[in-house]
């Protein structure tokens, strides 16, 4: 927002907005709606299925293939062009089906914020759609409502707003109508402001609307999302690889054309040769195989509760070197839970999971029966008396849902664990009077009647409660609150706080009266402390240990204060001795370059805003890290978009976060991220495997054509034959290679991120060896049979290349394991694919239709035997290379988590 509404007086705001205590008139509201527009965020038209289909053709590699098809159509038989067209069409259909019709992020922002609002119009309360709220309207707020627009509070009584989705704060913000001092404040520190899309957790209030629609805080996020886009790593890699292919095709084609002209070949012949060469260099099957490999990865990841929205995001997760996790809802449950009760001098620990009222209570490490401990029964009664929250089980979502303040919900759950139901207690001791928690009072007081008369129960800030208590009960005995006892109780409070727990004190007094006034909350008998926290998710420590062992650095980002953030991160295993906790204020003092320079030292970012989150993500990317960002709230949306990979929580996540993310964790289990990383690395290995196979065969075909040209042979493989090899033969084998079982221990092995072009030096050298092993036997047999006619020679060279590709597919199963040591039926898909391509090659040679299409003729059994024998060197050469690799670079032993984490992070 451009105007600092939090620092302006109410009179000034009313004057600026032309409103009053009775709100706007209906006529004025209608006029403002017409001039300001609806209180809604802009929506973008969803892409049609046709648009998604056409988008599949937006690739330089596709453009080159289309160009080759056009040229072939003009100078050769159009059948070859039709084959290329069929390939492109098939790829586009697969891609369009997988991409689907994803909902637009801005539309999700709009639907998230839609609700009804209660406003004052002509001095009367009216319920209107939030789209009809205008600047100057007076909102009437009550527990459970969604805030319809950005607004400045006029009055507040115990008003607490759940702003977790916007600010990341797990604790609802206590609001006040007091004017704040001038100066910039982050959203979470604007105590007198309300923001569109947040929720009223407790209390009541009234507020003047100061901004609607795109002028709201959510509107700013919507604008950021609209202008943000991040290229998925695989997209960038394929784009760069495509540029290299185009450069090779152009330079190589020109070179060979010039060489042919110098050797006396005609321009027409050389032009046809260059086109054939271009078709051989371009791996026509690459777009299809990448799409299908990623699609199969999407299916497998869905089995691990990870819903992938973008196909290419599957492989990207395997490359992640840094995972930036949002604390609330990702590391923690966003559920306050009482973990300890200090009752009348005794400390009890409480177990349980979230808001489920199930758990044990223990003393000195041993479970106890609460009924045998009167001091614990009193603690449970007061917890129930001073809570207005409701906790109920949602059968549909199968989760415990809270209405009201999470802190008071934690007290209700504690009461149930001890054995009390609020309704049962209040039937015996009906409520008489109450003072809800406010920032001014700092306590919640309630008076209940009963057979022993009226009693006052109070929970609140320990500092106030200690000051308001004149007596203290310990061990069943009531004694005066002395200075020494107060100091001892303060020490106990500090000890609990040092464990990262939020501490509330509780006390009581007999002989209360109604109505209850703040002055009556005095002369209390101090009883003890409730210690609670937003607990870690159970799976987090183990998952973080696995991530560290995999060489992935996990950093935590939170809006909480530094001390709280450090404690939670230490418990989770994110923060370790020597790490740095960086606050938002400290970030503001750093330049972008300086921030990127200290990232290696930082494991926790505390007290940050959405702008800080976005800056953190950009800093990691600037530092060369592949960063994945997890989140669940509106405030995470921009960062999820900016990250290399956005991961949203499926259960607690807002629709905004889900739509901004690339991957959604359906079970909200942080461990699923680590499992998905392992799957991603397996997918990366599959992509390397099929890329090696495709490019080695393409390189072999290229060398065969170039070698024939130098030897003054005719072109030994025609464009239609190259298409047959690259699409039909390769098409089955590379998909089968993609289904090769995943290696064991992928997370324990050092992981090297792919180079800029996917193909590193070792892979390039391996491709060259394979290509040479294809070139020699093919040219040898082509020359040997050339005297028997061009058709026979073309048939022999085509079949030889096909057999070499069959052998090569089995070579590519492993980088260093001997083919003889691997179970031949370990990949049944490859066995089946080999049988299919053998059958297809036989059809190409012995069926009239394919003979005419591919310029082939039948071969005798002796000729087949010669081809099979002449092709074996590719197996022998690869076995020798693998033996050399095993002897000179043995597989490293399984690394320890600590060693692996340090080594892998430094791997380029």
GROMACS .gro file of N, CA, C and O in nm, residues 335 353 355-358 390-403 413 416 651:
model
   92
  335UNK      N    1   0.011  -2.582   1.474
  335UNK     CA    2  -0.083  -2.623   1.578
  335UNK      C    3  -0.015  -2.609   1.714
  335UNK      O    4   0.086  -2.675   1.739
  353UNK      N    5  -0.032  -3.552   1.951
  353UNK     CA    6  -0.005  -3.511   1.815
  353UNK      C    7  -0.108  -3.407   1.772
  353UNK      O    8  -0.226  -3.438   1.757
  355UNK      N    9  -0.385  -3.131   1.741
  355UNK     CA   10  -0.504  -3.101   1.820
  355UNK      C   11  -0.583  -3.226   1.856
  355UNK      O   12  -0.691  -3.216   1.915
  356UNK      N   13  -0.534  -3.343   1.822
  356UNK     CA   14  -0.603  -3.466   1.861
  356UNK      C   15  -0.594  -3.479   2.013
  356UNK      O   16  -0.486  -3.477   2.069
  357UNK      N   17  -0.709  -3.495   2.081
  357UNK     CA   18  -0.708  -3.501   2.228
  357UNK      C   19  -0.666  -3.638   2.280
  357UNK      O   20  -0.733  -3.700   2.363
  358UNK      N   21  -0.553  -3.686   2.231
  358UNK     CA   22  -0.502  -3.817   2.270
  358UNK      C   23  -0.356  -3.802   2.308
  358UNK      O   24  -0.277  -3.742   2.234
  390UNK      N   25  -1.289  -2.398   2.001
  390UNK     CA   26  -1.357  -2.525   1.981
  390UNK      C   27  -1.269  -2.613   1.892
  390UNK      O   28  -1.212  -2.567   1.794
  391UNK      N   29  -1.259  -2.740   1.930
  391UNK     CA   30  -1.182  -2.837   1.852
  391UNK      C   31  -1.274  -2.952   1.815
  391UNK      O   32  -1.335  -3.013   1.903
  392UNK      N   33  -1.287  -2.979   1.686
  392UNK     CA   34  -1.377  -3.085   1.640
  392UNK      C   35  -1.311  -3.163   1.527
  392UNK      O   36  -1.225  -3.111   1.454
  393UNK      N   37  -1.351  -3.287   1.512
  393UNK     CA   38  -1.294  -3.373   1.409
  393UNK      C   39  -1.375  -3.362   1.280
  393UNK      O   40  -1.497  -3.378   1.280
  394UNK      N   41  -1.305  -3.330   1.171
  394UNK     CA   42  -1.368  -3.320   1.040
  394UNK      C   43  -1.360  -3.456   0.972
  394UNK      O   44  -1.253  -3.500   0.930
  395UNK      N   45  -1.475  -3.523   0.961
  395UNK     CA   46  -1.478  -3.657   0.904
  395UNK      C   47  -1.436  -3.657   0.757
  395UNK      O   48  -1.373  -3.752   0.710
  396UNK      N   49  -1.470  -3.551   0.686
  396UNK     CA   50  -1.439  -3.544   0.544
  396UNK      C   51  -1.289  -3.533   0.520
  396UNK      O   52  -1.230  -3.609   0.442
  397UNK      N   53  -1.227  -3.438   0.588
  397UNK     CA   54  -1.083  -3.416   0.570
  397UNK      C   55  -0.998  -3.504   0.660
  397UNK      O   56  -0.877  -3.512   0.644
  398UNK      N   57  -1.064  -3.569   0.758
  398UNK     CA   58  -0.996  -3.656   0.854
  398UNK      C   59  -0.886  -3.582   0.928
  398UNK      O   60  -0.774  -3.631   0.945
  399UNK      N   61  -0.919  -3.462   0.974
  399UNK     CA   62  -0.827  -3.382   1.054
  399UNK      C   63  -0.906  -3.314   1.165
  399UNK      O   64  -1.027  -3.296   1.156
  400UNK      N   65  -0.836  -3.275   1.272
  400UNK     CA   66  -0.897  -3.199   1.380
  400UNK      C   67  -0.894  -3.053   1.342
  400UNK      O   68  -0.788  -2.997   1.314
  401UNK      N   69  -1.011  -2.990   1.340
  401UNK     CA   70  -1.024  -2.851   1.300
  401UNK      C   71  -1.048  -2.763   1.422
  401UNK      O   72  -1.115  -2.803   1.517
  402UNK      N   73  -0.992  -2.643   1.417
  402UNK     CA   74  -1.002  -2.550   1.530
  402UNK      C   75  -1.082  -2.427   1.489
  402UNK      O   76  -1.064  -2.373   1.380
  403UNK      N   77  -1.169  -2.385   1.577
  403UNK     CA   78  -1.238  -2.258   1.563
  403UNK      C   79  -1.198  -2.173   1.682
  403UNK      O   80  -1.218  -2.212   1.797
  413UNK      N   81  -0.754  -2.892   2.442
  413UNK     CA   82  -0.701  -3.026   2.416
  413UNK      C   83  -0.634  -3.080   2.542
  413UNK      O   84  -0.649  -3.199   2.576
  416UNK      N   85  -0.894  -3.206   2.778
  416UNK     CA   86  -0.947  -3.336   2.737
  416UNK      C   87  -0.849  -3.448   2.771
  416UNK      O   88  -0.889  -3.558   2.809
  651UNK      N   89  -0.249  -3.032   0.201
  651UNK     CA   90  -0.359  -3.031   0.297
  651UNK      C   91  -0.381  -2.893   0.356
  651UNK      O   92  -0.491  -2.839   0.353
   0.00000   0.00000   0.00000
